[in-house]
């Protein structure tokens, strides 16, 4: 497994702990999007770990249900309720409203505004799964696009799904508490990801080439309480899934 002298990120979130190179510091912002809501218990557990919480449009409904007051609410108000926005106003949330007819999605606008406000911010996105495939696809690639806005998205995750973004040369080590994830999958996010290693799983890979059009490295499973992933070149997604 390749080693690196880069700065190291190490943080604990829910049932896993991540140590990774090339991520330059701990995540500071939790971005709550308007997709499938994470469990209230999970959100209450992880929200104190962040310096600020931002919402994309109907993400405010998730905050309201969990009684977690975000710092900012960004969006066009087409999917958030009047009650949700009124609750935000009553609690002093800074609200930025945009036209419904716009070039960016609410999530993209929020990532863009984070980059303008806090250059080089490290972000974890939740409320990003479920529903329509085009939304999920857009959310994943918006997280990659955010690098152009000086934002580094570390993970898109909730209480049962987590996707981590590695950009080679990069490496990550995960340490898990029970219950362990049931599924471990790898996806190339560029045309190809080169020099891919995975260890701690039933099927291990050593210095392989993964192509975006040949997604075979899925449905793997842990054989230990840790996972090591390494990519030499290209962008790679590490996906974890916990069954109900």
PDB file of N, CA and C in Angstrom, residues 90-182:
ATOM      1  N   UNK A  90     -37.722  32.639  12.792  1.00  0.00           N
ATOM      2  CA  UNK A  90     -37.913  32.804  14.242  1.00  0.00           C
ATOM      3  C   UNK A  90     -36.650  32.475  15.026  1.00  0.00           C
ATOM      4  N   UNK A  91     -35.827  31.590  14.455  1.00  0.00           N
ATOM      5  CA  UNK A  91     -34.609  31.166  15.149  1.00  0.00           C
ATOM      6  C   UNK A  91     -33.356  31.868  14.648  1.00  0.00           C
ATOM      7  N   UNK A  92     -33.540  32.938  13.884  1.00  0.00           N
ATOM      8  CA  UNK A  92     -32.410  33.767  13.483  1.00  0.00           C
ATOM      9  C   UNK A  92     -31.514  33.186  12.422  1.00  0.00           C
ATOM     10  N   UNK A  93     -32.031  32.240  11.636  1.00  0.00           N
ATOM     11  CA  UNK A  93     -31.229  31.660  10.555  1.00  0.00           C
ATOM     12  C   UNK A  93     -31.056  32.678   9.447  1.00  0.00           C
ATOM     13  N   UNK A  94     -29.856  32.816   8.945  1.00  0.00           N
ATOM     14  CA  UNK A  94     -29.610  33.718   7.815  1.00  0.00           C
ATOM     15  C   UNK A  94     -30.129  33.057   6.539  1.00  0.00           C
ATOM     16  N   UNK A  95     -31.077  33.714   5.860  1.00  0.00           N
ATOM     17  CA  UNK A  95     -31.746  33.125   4.706  1.00  0.00           C
ATOM     18  C   UNK A  95     -31.350  33.865   3.439  1.00  0.00           C
ATOM     19  N   UNK A  96     -30.959  33.111   2.412  1.00  0.00           N
ATOM     20  CA  UNK A  96     -30.662  33.671   1.092  1.00  0.00           C
ATOM     21  C   UNK A  96     -31.602  33.008   0.092  1.00  0.00           C
ATOM     22  N   UNK A  97     -32.485  33.808  -0.505  1.00  0.00           N
ATOM     23  CA  UNK A  97     -33.496  33.289  -1.419  1.00  0.00           C
ATOM     24  C   UNK A  97     -33.138  33.636  -2.859  1.00  0.00           C
ATOM     25  N   UNK A  98     -33.264  32.650  -3.742  1.00  0.00           N
ATOM     26  CA  UNK A  98     -32.917  32.821  -5.149  1.00  0.00           C
ATOM     27  C   UNK A  98     -34.135  32.508  -6.016  1.00  0.00           C
ATOM     28  N   UNK A  99     -34.158  32.982  -7.263  1.00  0.00           N
ATOM     29  CA  UNK A  99     -35.277  32.686  -8.155  1.00  0.00           C
ATOM     30  C   UNK A  99     -35.380  31.186  -8.448  1.00  0.00           C
ATOM     31  N   UNK A 100     -36.595  30.729  -8.699  1.00  0.00           N
ATOM     32  CA  UNK A 100     -36.789  29.338  -9.096  1.00  0.00           C
ATOM     33  C   UNK A 100     -36.117  29.066 -10.437  1.00  0.00           C
ATOM     34  N   UNK A 101     -36.212  30.010 -11.367  1.00  0.00           N
ATOM     35  CA  UNK A 101     -35.557  29.877 -12.675  1.00  0.00           C
ATOM     36  C   UNK A 101     -34.105  30.300 -12.536  1.00  0.00           C
ATOM     37  N   UNK A 102     -33.223  29.324 -12.386  1.00  0.00           N
ATOM     38  CA  UNK A 102     -31.810  29.602 -12.165  1.00  0.00           C
ATOM     39  C   UNK A 102     -30.971  28.492 -12.791  1.00  0.00           C
ATOM     40  N   UNK A 103     -29.671  28.735 -12.895  1.00  0.00           N
ATOM     41  CA  UNK A 103     -28.783  27.783 -13.564  1.00  0.00           C
ATOM     42  C   UNK A 103     -28.291  26.673 -12.650  1.00  0.00           C
ATOM     43  N   UNK A 104     -28.322  26.879 -11.339  1.00  0.00           N
ATOM     44  CA  UNK A 104     -27.781  25.914 -10.391  1.00  0.00           C
ATOM     45  C   UNK A 104     -28.897  25.289  -9.560  1.00  0.00           C
ATOM     46  N   UNK A 105     -28.660  24.057  -9.092  1.00  0.00           N
ATOM     47  CA  UNK A 105     -29.574  23.464  -8.122  1.00  0.00           C
ATOM     48  C   UNK A 105     -29.342  24.135  -6.766  1.00  0.00           C
ATOM     49  N   UNK A 106     -30.258  23.896  -5.831  1.00  0.00           N
ATOM     50  CA  UNK A 106     -30.098  24.481  -4.500  1.00  0.00           C
ATOM     51  C   UNK A 106     -28.837  23.957  -3.811  1.00  0.00           C
ATOM     52  N   UNK A 107     -28.527  22.682  -3.997  1.00  0.00           N
ATOM     53  CA  UNK A 107     -27.306  22.141  -3.415  1.00  0.00           C
ATOM     54  C   UNK A 107     -26.079  22.811  -4.011  1.00  0.00           C
ATOM     55  N   UNK A 108     -26.067  22.973  -5.326  1.00  0.00           N
ATOM     56  CA  UNK A 108     -24.930  23.625  -5.977  1.00  0.00           C
ATOM     57  C   UNK A 108     -24.776  25.066  -5.514  1.00  0.00           C
ATOM     58  N   UNK A 109     -25.889  25.779  -5.399  1.00  0.00           N
ATOM     59  CA  UNK A 109     -25.832  27.159  -4.888  1.00  0.00           C
ATOM     60  C   UNK A 109     -25.234  27.200  -3.492  1.00  0.00           C
ATOM     61  N   UNK A 110     -25.648  26.260  -2.657  1.00  0.00           N
ATOM     62  CA  UNK A 110     -25.158  26.249  -1.282  1.00  0.00           C
ATOM     63  C   UNK A 110     -23.666  25.954  -1.238  1.00  0.00           C
ATOM     64  N   UNK A 111     -23.209  24.986  -2.017  1.00  0.00           N
ATOM     65  CA  UNK A 111     -21.776  24.701  -2.083  1.00  0.00           C
ATOM     66  C   UNK A 111     -20.999  25.917  -2.599  1.00  0.00           C
ATOM     67  N   UNK A 112     -21.551  26.571  -3.594  1.00  0.00           N
ATOM     68  CA  UNK A 112     -20.896  27.753  -4.164  1.00  0.00           C
ATOM     69  C   UNK A 112     -20.786  28.864  -3.124  1.00  0.00           C
ATOM     70  N   UNK A 113     -21.855  29.075  -2.357  1.00  0.00           N
ATOM     71  CA  UNK A 113     -21.841  30.117  -1.332  1.00  0.00           C
ATOM     72  C   UNK A 113     -20.898  29.753  -0.176  1.00  0.00           C
ATOM     73  N   UNK A 114     -20.798  28.468   0.132  1.00  0.00           N
ATOM     74  CA  UNK A 114     -19.825  28.056   1.146  1.00  0.00           C
ATOM     75  C   UNK A 114     -18.417  28.407   0.690  1.00  0.00           C
ATOM     76  N   UNK A 115     -18.097  28.120  -0.583  1.00  0.00           N
ATOM     77  CA  UNK A 115     -16.776  28.423  -1.106  1.00  0.00           C
ATOM     78  C   UNK A 115     -16.481  29.909  -1.121  1.00  0.00           C
ATOM     79  N   UNK A 116     -17.489  30.718  -1.393  1.00  0.00           N
ATOM     80  CA  UNK A 116     -17.301  32.169  -1.388  1.00  0.00           C
ATOM     81  C   UNK A 116     -17.112  32.713   0.022  1.00  0.00           C
ATOM     82  N   UNK A 117     -17.739  32.060   0.993  1.00  0.00           N
ATOM     83  CA  UNK A 117     -17.689  32.523   2.378  1.00  0.00           C
ATOM     84  C   UNK A 117     -16.490  31.964   3.120  1.00  0.00           C
ATOM     85  N   UNK A 118     -16.193  30.688   2.902  1.00  0.00           N
ATOM     86  CA  UNK A 118     -15.099  30.010   3.579  1.00  0.00           C
ATOM     87  C   UNK A 118     -14.262  29.241   2.561  1.00  0.00           C
ATOM     88  N   UNK A 119     -13.352  29.918   1.866  1.00  0.00           N
ATOM     89  CA  UNK A 119     -12.518  29.214   0.891  1.00  0.00           C
ATOM     90  C   UNK A 119     -11.770  28.047   1.536  1.00  0.00           C
ATOM     91  N   UNK A 120     -11.686  26.949   0.801  1.00  0.00           N
ATOM     92  CA  UNK A 120     -11.044  25.715   1.253  1.00  0.00           C
ATOM     93  C   UNK A 120     -11.820  25.025   2.363  1.00  0.00           C
ATOM     94  N   UNK A 121     -13.124  25.286   2.456  1.00  0.00           N
ATOM     95  CA  UNK A 121     -13.953  24.626   3.463  1.00  0.00           C
ATOM     96  C   UNK A 121     -14.001  23.128   3.231  1.00  0.00           C
ATOM     97  N   UNK A 122     -14.092  22.370   4.313  1.00  0.00           N
ATOM     98  CA  UNK A 122     -14.262  20.920   4.267  1.00  0.00           C
ATOM     99  C   UNK A 122     -15.700  20.620   4.666  1.00  0.00           C
ATOM    100  N   UNK A 123     -16.423  19.893   3.829  1.00  0.00           N
ATOM    101  CA  UNK A 123     -17.873  19.747   3.969  1.00  0.00           C
ATOM    102  C   UNK A 123     -18.282  18.284   3.991  1.00  0.00           C
ATOM    103  N   UNK A 124     -19.238  17.968   4.841  1.00  0.00           N
ATOM    104  CA  UNK A 124     -19.952  16.702   4.804  1.00  0.00           C
ATOM    105  C   UNK A 124     -21.391  17.008   4.425  1.00  0.00           C
ATOM    106  N   UNK A 125     -21.937  16.285   3.451  1.00  0.00           N
ATOM    107  CA  UNK A 125     -23.307  16.496   2.977  1.00  0.00           C
ATOM    108  C   UNK A 125     -24.185  15.353   3.463  1.00  0.00           C
ATOM    109  N   UNK A 126     -25.342  15.696   4.031  1.00  0.00           N
ATOM    110  CA  UNK A 126     -26.343  14.689   4.364  1.00  0.00           C
ATOM    111  C   UNK A 126     -27.681  15.122   3.778  1.00  0.00           C
ATOM    112  N   UNK A 127     -28.694  14.249   3.866  1.00  0.00           N
ATOM    113  CA  UNK A 127     -29.956  14.542   3.185  1.00  0.00           C
ATOM    114  C   UNK A 127     -29.807  14.515   1.675  1.00  0.00           C
ATOM    115  N   UNK A 128     -28.916  13.649   1.196  1.00  0.00           N
ATOM    116  CA  UNK A 128     -28.545  13.662  -0.227  1.00  0.00           C
ATOM    117  C   UNK A 128     -28.935  12.388  -0.961  1.00  0.00           C
ATOM    118  N   UNK A 129     -29.533  11.405  -0.254  1.00  0.00           N
ATOM    119  CA  UNK A 129     -29.896  10.142  -0.890  1.00  0.00           C
ATOM    120  C   UNK A 129     -31.408  10.026  -1.055  1.00  0.00           C
ATOM    121  N   UNK A 130     -31.841   8.959  -1.734  1.00  0.00           N
ATOM    122  CA  UNK A 130     -33.266   8.675  -1.877  1.00  0.00           C
ATOM    123  C   UNK A 130     -33.903   9.424  -3.030  1.00  0.00           C
ATOM    124  N   UNK A 131     -35.091   8.941  -3.417  1.00  0.00           N
ATOM    125  CA  UNK A 131     -35.839   9.640  -4.463  1.00  0.00           C
ATOM    126  C   UNK A 131     -35.304   9.388  -5.851  1.00  0.00           C
ATOM    127  N   UNK A 132     -35.227  10.451  -6.647  1.00  0.00           N
ATOM    128  CA  UNK A 132     -34.930  10.325  -8.067  1.00  0.00           C
ATOM    129  C   UNK A 132     -33.450  10.085  -8.344  1.00  0.00           C
ATOM    130  N   UNK A 133     -33.182   9.239  -9.353  1.00  0.00           N
ATOM    131  CA  UNK A 133     -31.811   8.933  -9.740  1.00  0.00           C
ATOM    132  C   UNK A 133     -31.077  10.183 -10.222  1.00  0.00           C
ATOM    133  N   UNK A 134     -31.758  11.061 -10.966  1.00  0.00           N
ATOM    134  CA  UNK A 134     -31.066  12.238 -11.491  1.00  0.00           C
ATOM    135  C   UNK A 134     -30.609  13.154 -10.356  1.00  0.00           C
ATOM    136  N   UNK A 135     -31.394  13.227  -9.275  1.00  0.00           N
ATOM    137  CA  UNK A 135     -30.975  14.011  -8.121  1.00  0.00           C
ATOM    138  C   UNK A 135     -29.735  13.409  -7.468  1.00  0.00           C
ATOM    139  N   UNK A 136     -29.740  12.093  -7.277  1.00  0.00           N
ATOM    140  CA  UNK A 136     -28.598  11.438  -6.646  1.00  0.00           C
ATOM    141  C   UNK A 136     -27.343  11.604  -7.490  1.00  0.00           C
ATOM    142  N   UNK A 137     -27.480  11.374  -8.782  1.00  0.00           N
ATOM    143  CA  UNK A 137     -26.343  11.518  -9.707  1.00  0.00           C
ATOM    144  C   UNK A 137     -25.807  12.944  -9.663  1.00  0.00           C
ATOM    145  N   UNK A 138     -26.714  13.925  -9.701  1.00  0.00           N
ATOM    146  CA  UNK A 138     -26.303  15.327  -9.649  1.00  0.00           C
ATOM    147  C   UNK A 138     -25.615  15.656  -8.336  1.00  0.00           C
ATOM    148  N   UNK A 139     -26.120  15.117  -7.228  1.00  0.00           N
ATOM    149  CA  UNK A 139     -25.510  15.401  -5.932  1.00  0.00           C
ATOM    150  C   UNK A 139     -24.072  14.914  -5.868  1.00  0.00           C
ATOM    151  N   UNK A 140     -23.822  13.701  -6.378  1.00  0.00           N
ATOM    152  CA  UNK A 140     -22.463  13.150  -6.332  1.00  0.00           C
ATOM    153  C   UNK A 140     -21.512  13.988  -7.173  1.00  0.00           C
ATOM    154  N   UNK A 141     -21.922  14.308  -8.385  1.00  0.00           N
ATOM    155  CA  UNK A 141     -21.012  15.063  -9.249  1.00  0.00           C
ATOM    156  C   UNK A 141     -20.960  16.541  -8.888  1.00  0.00           C
ATOM    157  N   UNK A 142     -21.972  17.051  -8.211  1.00  0.00           N
ATOM    158  CA  UNK A 142     -21.889  18.415  -7.674  1.00  0.00           C
ATOM    159  C   UNK A 142     -20.826  18.480  -6.577  1.00  0.00           C
ATOM    160  N   UNK A 143     -20.697  17.398  -5.813  1.00  0.00           N
ATOM    161  CA  UNK A 143     -19.661  17.345  -4.783  1.00  0.00           C
ATOM    162  C   UNK A 143     -18.265  17.412  -5.413  1.00  0.00           C
ATOM    163  N   UNK A 144     -18.097  16.796  -6.584  1.00  0.00           N
ATOM    164  CA  UNK A 144     -16.820  16.903  -7.295  1.00  0.00           C
ATOM    165  C   UNK A 144     -16.643  18.297  -7.900  1.00  0.00           C
ATOM    166  N   UNK A 145     -17.705  18.830  -8.471  1.00  0.00           N
ATOM    167  CA  UNK A 145     -17.685  20.161  -9.077  1.00  0.00           C
ATOM    168  C   UNK A 145     -17.308  21.217  -8.041  1.00  0.00           C
ATOM    169  N   UNK A 146     -17.676  20.987  -6.795  1.00  0.00           N
ATOM    170  CA  UNK A 146     -17.437  21.970  -5.736  1.00  0.00           C
ATOM    171  C   UNK A 146     -15.955  22.294  -5.561  1.00  0.00           C
ATOM    172  N   UNK A 147     -15.080  21.415  -6.010  1.00  0.00           N
ATOM    173  CA  UNK A 147     -13.648  21.708  -5.926  1.00  0.00           C
ATOM    174  C   UNK A 147     -13.309  22.972  -6.704  1.00  0.00           C
ATOM    175  N   UNK A 148     -14.055  23.255  -7.776  1.00  0.00           N
ATOM    176  CA  UNK A 148     -13.823  24.479  -8.547  1.00  0.00           C
ATOM    177  C   UNK A 148     -14.262  25.721  -7.776  1.00  0.00           C
ATOM    178  N   UNK A 149     -15.058  25.518  -6.730  1.00  0.00           N
ATOM    179  CA  UNK A 149     -15.522  26.635  -5.891  1.00  0.00           C
ATOM    180  C   UNK A 149     -14.778  26.678  -4.570  1.00  0.00           C
ATOM    181  N   UNK A 150     -13.602  26.043  -4.513  1.00  0.00           N
ATOM    182  CA  UNK A 150     -12.761  26.019  -3.314  1.00  0.00           C
ATOM    183  C   UNK A 150     -13.439  25.319  -2.141  1.00  0.00           C
ATOM    184  N   UNK A 151     -14.197  24.283  -2.435  1.00  0.00           N
ATOM    185  CA  UNK A 151     -14.857  23.483  -1.407  1.00  0.00           C
ATOM    186  C   UNK A 151     -14.418  22.036  -1.582  1.00  0.00           C
ATOM    187  N   UNK A 152     -14.051  21.398  -0.479  1.00  0.00           N
ATOM    188  CA  UNK A 152     -13.696  19.974  -0.536  1.00  0.00           C
ATOM    189  C   UNK A 152     -14.773  19.191   0.182  1.00  0.00           C
ATOM    190  N   UNK A 153     -15.558  18.426  -0.556  1.00  0.00           N
ATOM    191  CA  UNK A 153     -16.575  17.558   0.042  1.00  0.00           C
ATOM    192  C   UNK A 153     -15.907  16.241   0.421  1.00  0.00           C
ATOM    193  N   UNK A 154     -15.888  15.964   1.706  1.00  0.00           N
ATOM    194  CA  UNK A 154     -15.263  14.751   2.207  1.00  0.00           C
ATOM    195  C   UNK A 154     -16.179  13.552   2.017  1.00  0.00           C
ATOM    196  N   UNK A 155     -17.482  13.745   2.303  1.00  0.00           N
ATOM    197  CA  UNK A 155     -18.398  12.609   2.283  1.00  0.00           C
ATOM    198  C   UNK A 155     -19.823  13.078   2.033  1.00  0.00           C
ATOM    199  N   UNK A 156     -20.612  12.210   1.391  1.00  0.00           N
ATOM    200  CA  UNK A 156     -22.064  12.326   1.335  1.00  0.00           C
ATOM    201  C   UNK A 156     -22.588  11.150   2.147  1.00  0.00           C
ATOM    202  N   UNK A 157     -23.325  11.402   3.220  1.00  0.00           N
ATOM    203  CA  UNK A 157     -23.634  10.289   4.109  1.00  0.00           C
ATOM    204  C   UNK A 157     -24.876  10.550   4.955  1.00  0.00           C
ATOM    205  N   UNK A 158     -25.403   9.454   5.480  1.00  0.00           N
ATOM    206  CA  UNK A 158     -26.427   9.517   6.522  1.00  0.00           C
ATOM    207  C   UNK A 158     -26.231   8.304   7.420  1.00  0.00           C
ATOM    208  N   UNK A 159     -27.266   7.900   8.153  1.00  0.00           N
ATOM    209  CA  UNK A 159     -27.120   6.827   9.134  1.00  0.00           C
ATOM    210  C   UNK A 159     -26.963   5.445   8.498  1.00  0.00           C
ATOM    211  N   UNK A 160     -27.212   5.303   7.191  1.00  0.00           N
ATOM    212  CA  UNK A 160     -27.119   3.979   6.579  1.00  0.00           C
ATOM    213  C   UNK A 160     -26.320   3.947   5.277  1.00  0.00           C
ATOM    214  N   UNK A 161     -25.967   5.083   4.713  1.00  0.00           N
ATOM    215  CA  UNK A 161     -25.166   5.127   3.492  1.00  0.00           C
ATOM    216  C   UNK A 161     -24.093   6.195   3.622  1.00  0.00           C
ATOM    217  N   UNK A 162     -22.900   5.890   3.133  1.00  0.00           N
ATOM    218  CA  UNK A 162     -21.814   6.866   3.145  1.00  0.00           C
ATOM    219  C   UNK A 162     -20.965   6.698   1.893  1.00  0.00           C
ATOM    220  N   UNK A 163     -20.698   7.797   1.231  1.00  0.00           N
ATOM    221  CA  UNK A 163     -19.836   7.794   0.048  1.00  0.00           C
ATOM    222  C   UNK A 163     -18.715   8.798   0.286  1.00  0.00           C
ATOM    223  N   UNK A 164     -17.470   8.323   0.121  1.00  0.00           N
ATOM    224  CA  UNK A 164     -16.291   9.148   0.343  1.00  0.00           C
ATOM    225  C   UNK A 164     -15.586   9.381  -0.981  1.00  0.00           C
ATOM    226  N   UNK A 165     -15.040  10.559  -1.149  1.00  0.00           N
ATOM    227  CA  UNK A 165     -14.417  10.957  -2.399  1.00  0.00           C
ATOM    228  C   UNK A 165     -12.911  11.040  -2.213  1.00  0.00           C
ATOM    229  N   UNK A 166     -12.181  10.213  -2.942  1.00  0.00           N
ATOM    230  CA  UNK A 166     -10.729  10.250  -2.922  1.00  0.00           C
ATOM    231  C   UNK A 166     -10.232  10.757  -4.265  1.00  0.00           C
ATOM    232  N   UNK A 167      -9.163  11.527  -4.223  1.00  0.00           N
ATOM    233  CA  UNK A 167      -8.599  12.131  -5.434  1.00  0.00           C
ATOM    234  C   UNK A 167      -7.114  11.803  -5.470  1.00  0.00           C
ATOM    235  N   UNK A 168      -6.729  10.858  -6.335  1.00  0.00           N
ATOM    236  CA  UNK A 168      -5.371  10.348  -6.329  1.00  0.00           C
ATOM    237  C   UNK A 168      -4.298  11.377  -6.642  1.00  0.00           C
ATOM    238  N   UNK A 169      -3.106  11.228  -6.049  1.00  0.00           N
ATOM    239  CA  UNK A 169      -2.741  10.138  -5.143  1.00  0.00           C
ATOM    240  C   UNK A 169      -3.339  10.374  -3.759  1.00  0.00           C
ATOM    241  N   UNK A 170      -4.075   9.404  -3.275  1.00  0.00           N
ATOM    242  CA  UNK A 170      -4.802   9.557  -2.023  1.00  0.00           C
ATOM    243  C   UNK A 170      -4.971   8.193  -1.368  1.00  0.00           C
ATOM    244  N   UNK A 171      -5.200   8.191  -0.063  1.00  0.00           N
ATOM    245  CA  UNK A 171      -5.428   6.949   0.651  1.00  0.00           C
ATOM    246  C   UNK A 171      -6.337   7.231   1.830  1.00  0.00           C
ATOM    247  N   UNK A 172      -7.064   6.222   2.268  1.00  0.00           N
ATOM    248  CA  UNK A 172      -7.959   6.375   3.406  1.00  0.00           C
ATOM    249  C   UNK A 172      -7.999   5.074   4.188  1.00  0.00           C
ATOM    250  N   UNK A 173      -8.088   5.207   5.502  1.00  0.00           N
ATOM    251  CA  UNK A 173      -8.261   4.062   6.395  1.00  0.00           C
ATOM    252  C   UNK A 173      -9.494   4.310   7.250  1.00  0.00           C
ATOM    253  N   UNK A 174     -10.391   3.346   7.283  1.00  0.00           N
ATOM    254  CA  UNK A 174     -11.618   3.436   8.067  1.00  0.00           C
ATOM    255  C   UNK A 174     -11.555   2.419   9.200  1.00  0.00           C
ATOM    256  N   UNK A 175     -11.993   2.845  10.387  1.00  0.00           N
ATOM    257  CA  UNK A 175     -12.135   1.938  11.523  1.00  0.00           C
ATOM    258  C   UNK A 175     -13.604   1.946  11.929  1.00  0.00           C
ATOM    259  N   UNK A 176     -14.199   0.769  12.050  1.00  0.00           N
ATOM    260  CA  UNK A 176     -15.640   0.658  12.251  1.00  0.00           C
ATOM    261  C   UNK A 176     -15.989   0.128  13.630  1.00  0.00           C
ATOM    262  N   UNK A 177     -17.094   0.651  14.145  1.00  0.00           N
ATOM    263  CA  UNK A 177     -17.726   0.090  15.322  1.00  0.00           C
ATOM    264  C   UNK A 177     -18.897  -0.770  14.855  1.00  0.00           C
ATOM    265  N   UNK A 178     -19.347  -1.677  15.712  1.00  0.00           N
ATOM    266  CA  UNK A 178     -20.534  -2.461  15.378  1.00  0.00           C
ATOM    267  C   UNK A 178     -21.768  -1.577  15.351  1.00  0.00           C
ATOM    268  N   UNK A 179     -22.689  -1.808  14.429  1.00  0.00           N
ATOM    269  CA  UNK A 179     -22.642  -2.819  13.373  1.00  0.00           C
ATOM    270  C   UNK A 179     -21.772  -2.366  12.205  1.00  0.00           C
ATOM    271  N   UNK A 180     -21.010  -3.294  11.628  1.00  0.00           N
ATOM    272  CA  UNK A 180     -20.168  -2.985  10.489  1.00  0.00           C
ATOM    273  C   UNK A 180     -21.031  -2.800   9.241  1.00  0.00           C
ATOM    274  N   UNK A 181     -20.540  -2.049   8.253  1.00  0.00           N
ATOM    275  CA  UNK A 181     -21.287  -1.944   6.997  1.00  0.00           C
ATOM    276  C   UNK A 181     -21.436  -3.298   6.322  1.00  0.00           C
ATOM    277  N   UNK A 182     -22.579  -3.516   5.700  1.00  0.00           N
ATOM    278  CA  UNK A 182     -22.835  -4.779   5.000  1.00  0.00           C
ATOM    279  C   UNK A 182     -22.237  -4.806   3.610  1.00  0.00           C
TER     280      UNK A 182
END
